[in-house]
Structure formats: structure tokens, C-alpha cells
Short mmCIF file of C-alpha atoms (C1' of nucleotides) in Angstrom, two decimals:
data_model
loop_
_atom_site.label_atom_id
_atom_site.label_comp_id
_atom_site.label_asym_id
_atom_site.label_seq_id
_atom_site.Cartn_x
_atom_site.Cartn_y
_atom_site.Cartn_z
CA UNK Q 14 -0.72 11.55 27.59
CA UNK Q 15 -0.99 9.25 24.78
CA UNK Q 16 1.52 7.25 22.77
CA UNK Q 17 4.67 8.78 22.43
CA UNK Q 18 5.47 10.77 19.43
CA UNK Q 19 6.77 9.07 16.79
CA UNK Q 20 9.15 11.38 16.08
CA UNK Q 21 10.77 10.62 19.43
CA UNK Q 22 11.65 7.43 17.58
CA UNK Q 23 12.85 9.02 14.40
CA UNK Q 24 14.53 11.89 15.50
CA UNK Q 25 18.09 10.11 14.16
CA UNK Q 26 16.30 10.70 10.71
CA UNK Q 27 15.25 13.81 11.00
CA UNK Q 28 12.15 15.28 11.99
CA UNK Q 29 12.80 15.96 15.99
CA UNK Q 30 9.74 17.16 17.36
CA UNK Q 31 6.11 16.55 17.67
CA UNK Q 32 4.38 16.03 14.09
CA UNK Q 33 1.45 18.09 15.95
CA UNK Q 34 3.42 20.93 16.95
CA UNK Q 35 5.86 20.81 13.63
CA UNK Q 36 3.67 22.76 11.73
CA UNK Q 37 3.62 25.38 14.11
CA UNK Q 38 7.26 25.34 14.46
CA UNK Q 39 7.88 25.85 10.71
CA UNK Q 40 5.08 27.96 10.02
CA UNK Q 41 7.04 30.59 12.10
CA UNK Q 42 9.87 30.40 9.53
CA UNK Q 43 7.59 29.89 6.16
CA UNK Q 44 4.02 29.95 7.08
CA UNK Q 45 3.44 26.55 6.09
CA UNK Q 46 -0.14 25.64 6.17
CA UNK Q 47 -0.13 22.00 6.81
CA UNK Q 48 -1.17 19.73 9.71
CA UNK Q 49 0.79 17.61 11.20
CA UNK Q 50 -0.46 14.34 10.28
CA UNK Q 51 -0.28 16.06 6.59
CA UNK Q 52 3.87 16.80 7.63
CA UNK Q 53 4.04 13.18 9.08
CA UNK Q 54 2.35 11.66 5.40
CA UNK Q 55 4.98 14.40 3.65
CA UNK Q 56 7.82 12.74 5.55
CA UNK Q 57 7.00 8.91 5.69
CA UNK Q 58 6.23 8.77 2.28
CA UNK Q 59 8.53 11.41 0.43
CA UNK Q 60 11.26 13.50 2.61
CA UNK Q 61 12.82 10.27 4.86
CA UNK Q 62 15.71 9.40 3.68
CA UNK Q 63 16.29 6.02 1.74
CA UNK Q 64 13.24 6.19 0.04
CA UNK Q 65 13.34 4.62 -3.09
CA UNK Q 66 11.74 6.18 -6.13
CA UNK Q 67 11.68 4.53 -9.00
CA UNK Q 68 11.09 1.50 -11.01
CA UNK Q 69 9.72 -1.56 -8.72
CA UNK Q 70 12.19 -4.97 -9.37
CA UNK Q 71 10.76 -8.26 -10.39
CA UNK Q 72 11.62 -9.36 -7.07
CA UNK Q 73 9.74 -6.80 -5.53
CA UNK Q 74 6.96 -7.30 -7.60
CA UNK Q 75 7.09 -10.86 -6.69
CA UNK Q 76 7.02 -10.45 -2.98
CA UNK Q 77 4.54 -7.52 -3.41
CA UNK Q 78 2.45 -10.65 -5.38
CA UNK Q 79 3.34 -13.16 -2.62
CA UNK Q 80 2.38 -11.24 0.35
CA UNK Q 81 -1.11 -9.72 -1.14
CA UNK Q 82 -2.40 -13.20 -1.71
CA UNK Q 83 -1.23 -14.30 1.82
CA UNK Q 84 -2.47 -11.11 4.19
CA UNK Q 85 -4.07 -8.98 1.95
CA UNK Q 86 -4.14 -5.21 1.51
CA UNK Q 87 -2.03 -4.61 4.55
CA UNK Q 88 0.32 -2.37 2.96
CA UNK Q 89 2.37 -1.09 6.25
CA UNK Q 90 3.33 -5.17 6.84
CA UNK Q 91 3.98 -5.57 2.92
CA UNK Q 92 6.02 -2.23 2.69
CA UNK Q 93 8.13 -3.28 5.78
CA UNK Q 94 9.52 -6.76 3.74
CA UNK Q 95 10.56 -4.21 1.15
CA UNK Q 96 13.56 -1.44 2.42
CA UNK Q 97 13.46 1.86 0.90
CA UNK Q 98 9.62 1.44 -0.38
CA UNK Q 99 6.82 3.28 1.46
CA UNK Q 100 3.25 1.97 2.14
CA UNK Q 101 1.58 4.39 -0.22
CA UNK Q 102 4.31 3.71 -2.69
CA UNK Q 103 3.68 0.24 -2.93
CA UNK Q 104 -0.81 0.48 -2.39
CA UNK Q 105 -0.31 2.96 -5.04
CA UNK Q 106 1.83 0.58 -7.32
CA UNK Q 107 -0.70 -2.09 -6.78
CA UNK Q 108 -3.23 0.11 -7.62
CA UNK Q 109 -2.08 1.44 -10.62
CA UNK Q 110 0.10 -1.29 -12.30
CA UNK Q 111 0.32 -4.99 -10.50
CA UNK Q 112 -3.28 -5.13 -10.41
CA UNK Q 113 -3.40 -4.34 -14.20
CA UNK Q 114 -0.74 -6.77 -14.69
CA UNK Q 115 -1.92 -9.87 -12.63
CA UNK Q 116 -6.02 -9.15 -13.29
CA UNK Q 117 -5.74 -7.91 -16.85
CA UNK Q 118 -8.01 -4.83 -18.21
CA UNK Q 119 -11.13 -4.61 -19.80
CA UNK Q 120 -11.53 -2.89 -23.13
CA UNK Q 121 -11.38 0.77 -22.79
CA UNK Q 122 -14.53 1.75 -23.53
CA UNK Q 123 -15.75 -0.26 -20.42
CA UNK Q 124 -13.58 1.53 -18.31
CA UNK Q 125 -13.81 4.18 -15.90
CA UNK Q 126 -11.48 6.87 -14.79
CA UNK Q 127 -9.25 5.28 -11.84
CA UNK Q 128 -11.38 2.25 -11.71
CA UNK Q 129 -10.00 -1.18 -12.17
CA UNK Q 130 -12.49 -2.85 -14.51
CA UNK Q 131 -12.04 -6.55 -13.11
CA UNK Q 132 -12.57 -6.75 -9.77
CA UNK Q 133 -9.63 -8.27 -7.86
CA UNK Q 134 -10.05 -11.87 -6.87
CA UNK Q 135 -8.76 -13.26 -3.59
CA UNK Q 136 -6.45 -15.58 -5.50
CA UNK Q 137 -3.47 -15.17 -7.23
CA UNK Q 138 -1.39 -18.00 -8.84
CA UNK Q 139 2.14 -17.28 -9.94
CA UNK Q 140 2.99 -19.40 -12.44
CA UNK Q 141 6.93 -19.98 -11.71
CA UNK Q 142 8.14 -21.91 -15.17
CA UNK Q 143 6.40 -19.17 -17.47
CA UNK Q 144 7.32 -16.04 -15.21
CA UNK Q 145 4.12 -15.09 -15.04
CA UNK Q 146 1.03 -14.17 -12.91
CA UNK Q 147 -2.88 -14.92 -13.12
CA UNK Q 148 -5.78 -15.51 -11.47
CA UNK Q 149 -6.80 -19.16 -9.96
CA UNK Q 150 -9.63 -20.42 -8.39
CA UNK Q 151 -9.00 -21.85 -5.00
CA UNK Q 152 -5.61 -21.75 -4.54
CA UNK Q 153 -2.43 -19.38 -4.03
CA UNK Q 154 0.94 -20.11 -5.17
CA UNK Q 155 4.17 -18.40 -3.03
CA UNK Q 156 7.39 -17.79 -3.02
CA UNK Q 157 10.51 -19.58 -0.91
CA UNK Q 158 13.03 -16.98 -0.04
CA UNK Q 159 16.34 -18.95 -2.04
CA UNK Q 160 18.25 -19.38 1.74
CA UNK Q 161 16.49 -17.60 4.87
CA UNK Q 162 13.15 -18.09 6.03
CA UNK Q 163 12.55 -14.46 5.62
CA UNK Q 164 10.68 -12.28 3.36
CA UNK Q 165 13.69 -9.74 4.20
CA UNK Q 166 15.43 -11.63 1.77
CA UNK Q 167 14.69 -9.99 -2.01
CA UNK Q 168 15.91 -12.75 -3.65
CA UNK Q 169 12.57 -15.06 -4.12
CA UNK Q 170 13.24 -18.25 -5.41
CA UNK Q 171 10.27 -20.22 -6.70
CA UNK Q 172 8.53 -23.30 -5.43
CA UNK Q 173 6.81 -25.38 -7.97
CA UNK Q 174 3.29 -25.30 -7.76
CA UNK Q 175 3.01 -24.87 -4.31
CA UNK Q 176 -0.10 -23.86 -3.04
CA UNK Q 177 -2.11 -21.71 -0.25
CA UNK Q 178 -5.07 -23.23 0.64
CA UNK Q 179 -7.61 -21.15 2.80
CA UNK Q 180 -5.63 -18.07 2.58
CA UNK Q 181 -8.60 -15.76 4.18
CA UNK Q 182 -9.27 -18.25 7.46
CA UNK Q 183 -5.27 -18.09 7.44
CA UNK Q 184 -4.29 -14.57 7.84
CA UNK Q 185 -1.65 -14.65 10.34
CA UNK Q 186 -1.73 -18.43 11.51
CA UNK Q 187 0.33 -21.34 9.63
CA UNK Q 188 -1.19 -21.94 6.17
CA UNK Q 189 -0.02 -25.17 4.43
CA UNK Q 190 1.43 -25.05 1.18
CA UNK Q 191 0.66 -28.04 -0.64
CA UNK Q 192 2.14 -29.34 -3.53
CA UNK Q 193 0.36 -29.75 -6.89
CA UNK Q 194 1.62 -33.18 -8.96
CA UNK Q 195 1.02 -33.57 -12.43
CA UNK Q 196 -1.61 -36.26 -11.55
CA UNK Q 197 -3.50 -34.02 -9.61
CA UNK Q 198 -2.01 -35.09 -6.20
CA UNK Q 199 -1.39 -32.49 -3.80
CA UNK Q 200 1.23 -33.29 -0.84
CA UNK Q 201 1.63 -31.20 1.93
CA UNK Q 202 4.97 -29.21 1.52
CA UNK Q 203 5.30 -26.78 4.45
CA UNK Q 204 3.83 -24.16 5.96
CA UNK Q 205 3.62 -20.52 5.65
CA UNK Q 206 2.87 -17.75 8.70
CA UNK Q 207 3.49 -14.28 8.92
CA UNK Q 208 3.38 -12.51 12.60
CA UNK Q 209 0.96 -9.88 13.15
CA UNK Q 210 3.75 -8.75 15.60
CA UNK Q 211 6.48 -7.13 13.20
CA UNK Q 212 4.63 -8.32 10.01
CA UNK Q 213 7.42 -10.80 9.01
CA UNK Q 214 5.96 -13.88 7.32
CA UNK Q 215 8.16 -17.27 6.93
CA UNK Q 216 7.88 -20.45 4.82
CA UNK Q 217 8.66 -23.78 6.24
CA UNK Q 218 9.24 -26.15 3.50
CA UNK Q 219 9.27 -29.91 4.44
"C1'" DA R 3 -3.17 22.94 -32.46
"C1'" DA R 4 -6.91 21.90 -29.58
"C1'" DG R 5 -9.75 18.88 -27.15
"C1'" DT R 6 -10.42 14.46 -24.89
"C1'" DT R 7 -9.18 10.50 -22.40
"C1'" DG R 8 -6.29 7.85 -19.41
"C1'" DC R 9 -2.53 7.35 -16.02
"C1'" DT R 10 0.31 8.37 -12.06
"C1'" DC R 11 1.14 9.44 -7.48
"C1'" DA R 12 1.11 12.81 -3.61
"C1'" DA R 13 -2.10 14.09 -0.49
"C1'" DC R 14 -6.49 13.92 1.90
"C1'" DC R 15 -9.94 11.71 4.81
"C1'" DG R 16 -11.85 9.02 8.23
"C1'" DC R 17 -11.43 5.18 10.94
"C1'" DT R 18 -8.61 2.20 14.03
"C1'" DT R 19 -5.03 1.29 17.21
"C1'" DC R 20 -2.16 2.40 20.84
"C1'" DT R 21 -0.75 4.13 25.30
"C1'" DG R 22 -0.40 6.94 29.53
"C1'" DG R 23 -3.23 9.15 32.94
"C1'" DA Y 28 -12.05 -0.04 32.97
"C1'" DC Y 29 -12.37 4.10 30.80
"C1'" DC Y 30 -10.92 8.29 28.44
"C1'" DA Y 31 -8.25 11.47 25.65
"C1'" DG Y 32 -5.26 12.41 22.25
"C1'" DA Y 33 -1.77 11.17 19.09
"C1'" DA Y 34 0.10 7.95 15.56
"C1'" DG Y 35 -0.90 4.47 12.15
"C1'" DC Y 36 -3.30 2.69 8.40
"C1'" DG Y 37 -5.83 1.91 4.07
"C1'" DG Y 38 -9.24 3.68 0.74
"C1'" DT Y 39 -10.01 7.41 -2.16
"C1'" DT Y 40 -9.39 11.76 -4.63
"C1'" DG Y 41 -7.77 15.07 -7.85
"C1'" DA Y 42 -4.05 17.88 -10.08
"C1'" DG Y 43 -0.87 17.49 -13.48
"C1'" DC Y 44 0.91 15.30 -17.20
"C1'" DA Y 45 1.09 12.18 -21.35
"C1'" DA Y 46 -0.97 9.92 -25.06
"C1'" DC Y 47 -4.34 9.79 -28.30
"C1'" DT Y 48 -7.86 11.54 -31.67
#
DNA sequence: AAGTTGCTCAACCGCTTCTGG
DNA sequence: ACCAGAAGCGGTTGAGCAACT
């Protein structure tokens, strides 16, 4: 009953079995004391081959960047435009660095242990010319993979002031990217979506 | 050297989603 | 349509370590 195991899907990496009953299995040989969805966390995020440990790229920070403004916390879709990083990897990466980075910190004294002093807003503007990342008021900027219309692609090219408008009404459905002029003009540039599907998120650029 | 504070990241927890009966 | 049970997911915690006083 139930949905198949997923280990019935990753036996060609390794774990063969039932995370439920894995415990069991290895507790026989070295009375491990864990549960399975512990064993399952142990292997997803640590044991699986082709994890990457390790320093996070600019790229990667970029697309991290990119794909936070556009859908928001969901990690799993995030972590599957980036090969070799984990979900917790990159939650806890946001968590502990990007967030730091992009929001800035409060004075020490203000702060708490593990808290964040300035609450995360739901923009993020990426300023392409300086390299850089801040906070803006109603808009999102993104990034145009250099040749694909795929995220899969690590090598983010930028794409001058462009814009996400409405990024929260626009979670998975096209968002327009519009394009900021120095006389405050904004022309409509393409279009953005990401499929709640597989996760995979395009830009259309007019 | 000892105590305090801050940071990192693996693991835990609880809720949601999925799927076959 | 409903239920049970397993996987998936994201927020949170806390041990261990480093940096600072």
C-alpha cells in the first residue's frame, strides 16, 4: 500500500531496500538506532554520492538568488537546478550566509543566537553592473541563462535591469520581466515561469 | 587560560503530499 | 471517495567548533 519506496528508485545509488525497514536491517549488523526517515535524511543529504560539499560558486549563489525571489523557500525545486547540492545544503546556506549577504546584519548587540536580525523581504534586486545584491521595493531582478532557457544551465548571464513584477500572485504561472530605462520607462521584455511539475523555471526574453 | 558569544550544519520534528487498496 | 502508510518537504534546534574578550 502506499507510494512506492523511494529506494526502489534509487537502488542504482545505493540504498536497496525500504528506508522503513533499513534500520532494522542494519541494526542486526551494528545496532544502529535510527529511523528510517532519520537513514533517508542521512542519505539524501550526506551519504549519496555526488554530493557536493564545499564552497557554493557565484553562479550558484546567483541562481540560489534568482530562484528565491521567483518561488520562494521551496528548497527541493531550488536544489534540483543545482547538481550535486542537497535541499538542506542549500536552506541551510541561505540561512546562514546569502541571507546575511543580500539583507545585511544588524549590530551585534541586537542580535540573537541563530536569528537573522532583518527580516527577509519578498524582494530581491540583483544589481548586474556592480555584482551585487540588495533589497528593492516592488520589484525583482533575474537572471537569463547565457544560451538555454534552462536554469540547468550554471552559467547565468545577466539581464539589465530586468524586472519581476508580482512575484507572489506569480508563483508558478508566466511573470513578465520588464525592463527598467534610465527614464523610468519600463518595457515588457519576456516572461519568466517555472513548472510546479519538475520545478524547472525558464525565461523567455523578447 | 578560561569564559563568553557567534556560526555552521547535520539532524530532528511535524506537517503535507502522494499513491495503492 | 476515503483511508492508511510511506516519502517528501521546510522550519527549527542544538552540538561542536571558532573567534573574541
Amino acid at each position: 500500500m502506499g507510494r512506492a519506496p523511494c529506494c526502489d528508485k534509487a537502488k542504482a545509488t545505493g540504498t536497496g531496500g525500504n528506508w522503513i525497514t533499513l534500520p532494522q536491517k542494519a541494526g542486526e549488523f551494528e545496532g544502529l538506532r535510527r529511523c528510517g526517515k532519520s537513514c533517508r535524511l542521512r542519505w539524501l543529504n550526506y551519504l549519496r554520492p555526488n554530493i557536493k560539499h564545499g564552497e557554493f560558486s557565484d553562479d550558484e549563489d546567483k541562481i540560489i538568488c534568482t530562484l528565491f525571489a521567483s518561488i520562494g523557500s521551496r528548497w527541493s525545486i531550488i536544489a534540483a537546478q543545482l547538481p550535486g547540492r542537497t535541499d538542506n545544503d542549500i536552506k541551510n546556506y541561505w540561512n546562514t550566509k546569502l541571507k546575511k549577504k543580500l539583507f545585511g546584519r544588524a549590530p551585534q548587540s541586537q542580535r540573537k543566537p541563530h536569528q537573522i536580525s532583518s527580516s527577509p523581504s519578498s524582494t530581491v534586486l540583483y544589481n548586474c553592473s556592480s555584482n551585487t545584491y540588495h533589497t528593492a521595493p516592488t520589484s525583482f531582478s533575474c537572471f537569463e541563462p547565457s544560451n538555454s532557457s534552462s536554469f540547468s544551465n550554471t552559467s547565468a548571464s545577466c539581464l539589465t535591469d530586468v524586472s519581476i513584477l508580482q512575484p507572489q500572485e506569480s508563483l508558478f504561472g508566466p511573470i513578465q520581466l520588464h525592463q527598467l530605462h534610465d527614464n523610468g520607462v519600463q518595457m515588457l521584455a519576456g516572461e519568466a515561469s517555472c513548472r510546479s511539475s519538475d520545478g524547472s523555471c525558464s525565461i523567455k526574453k523578447n
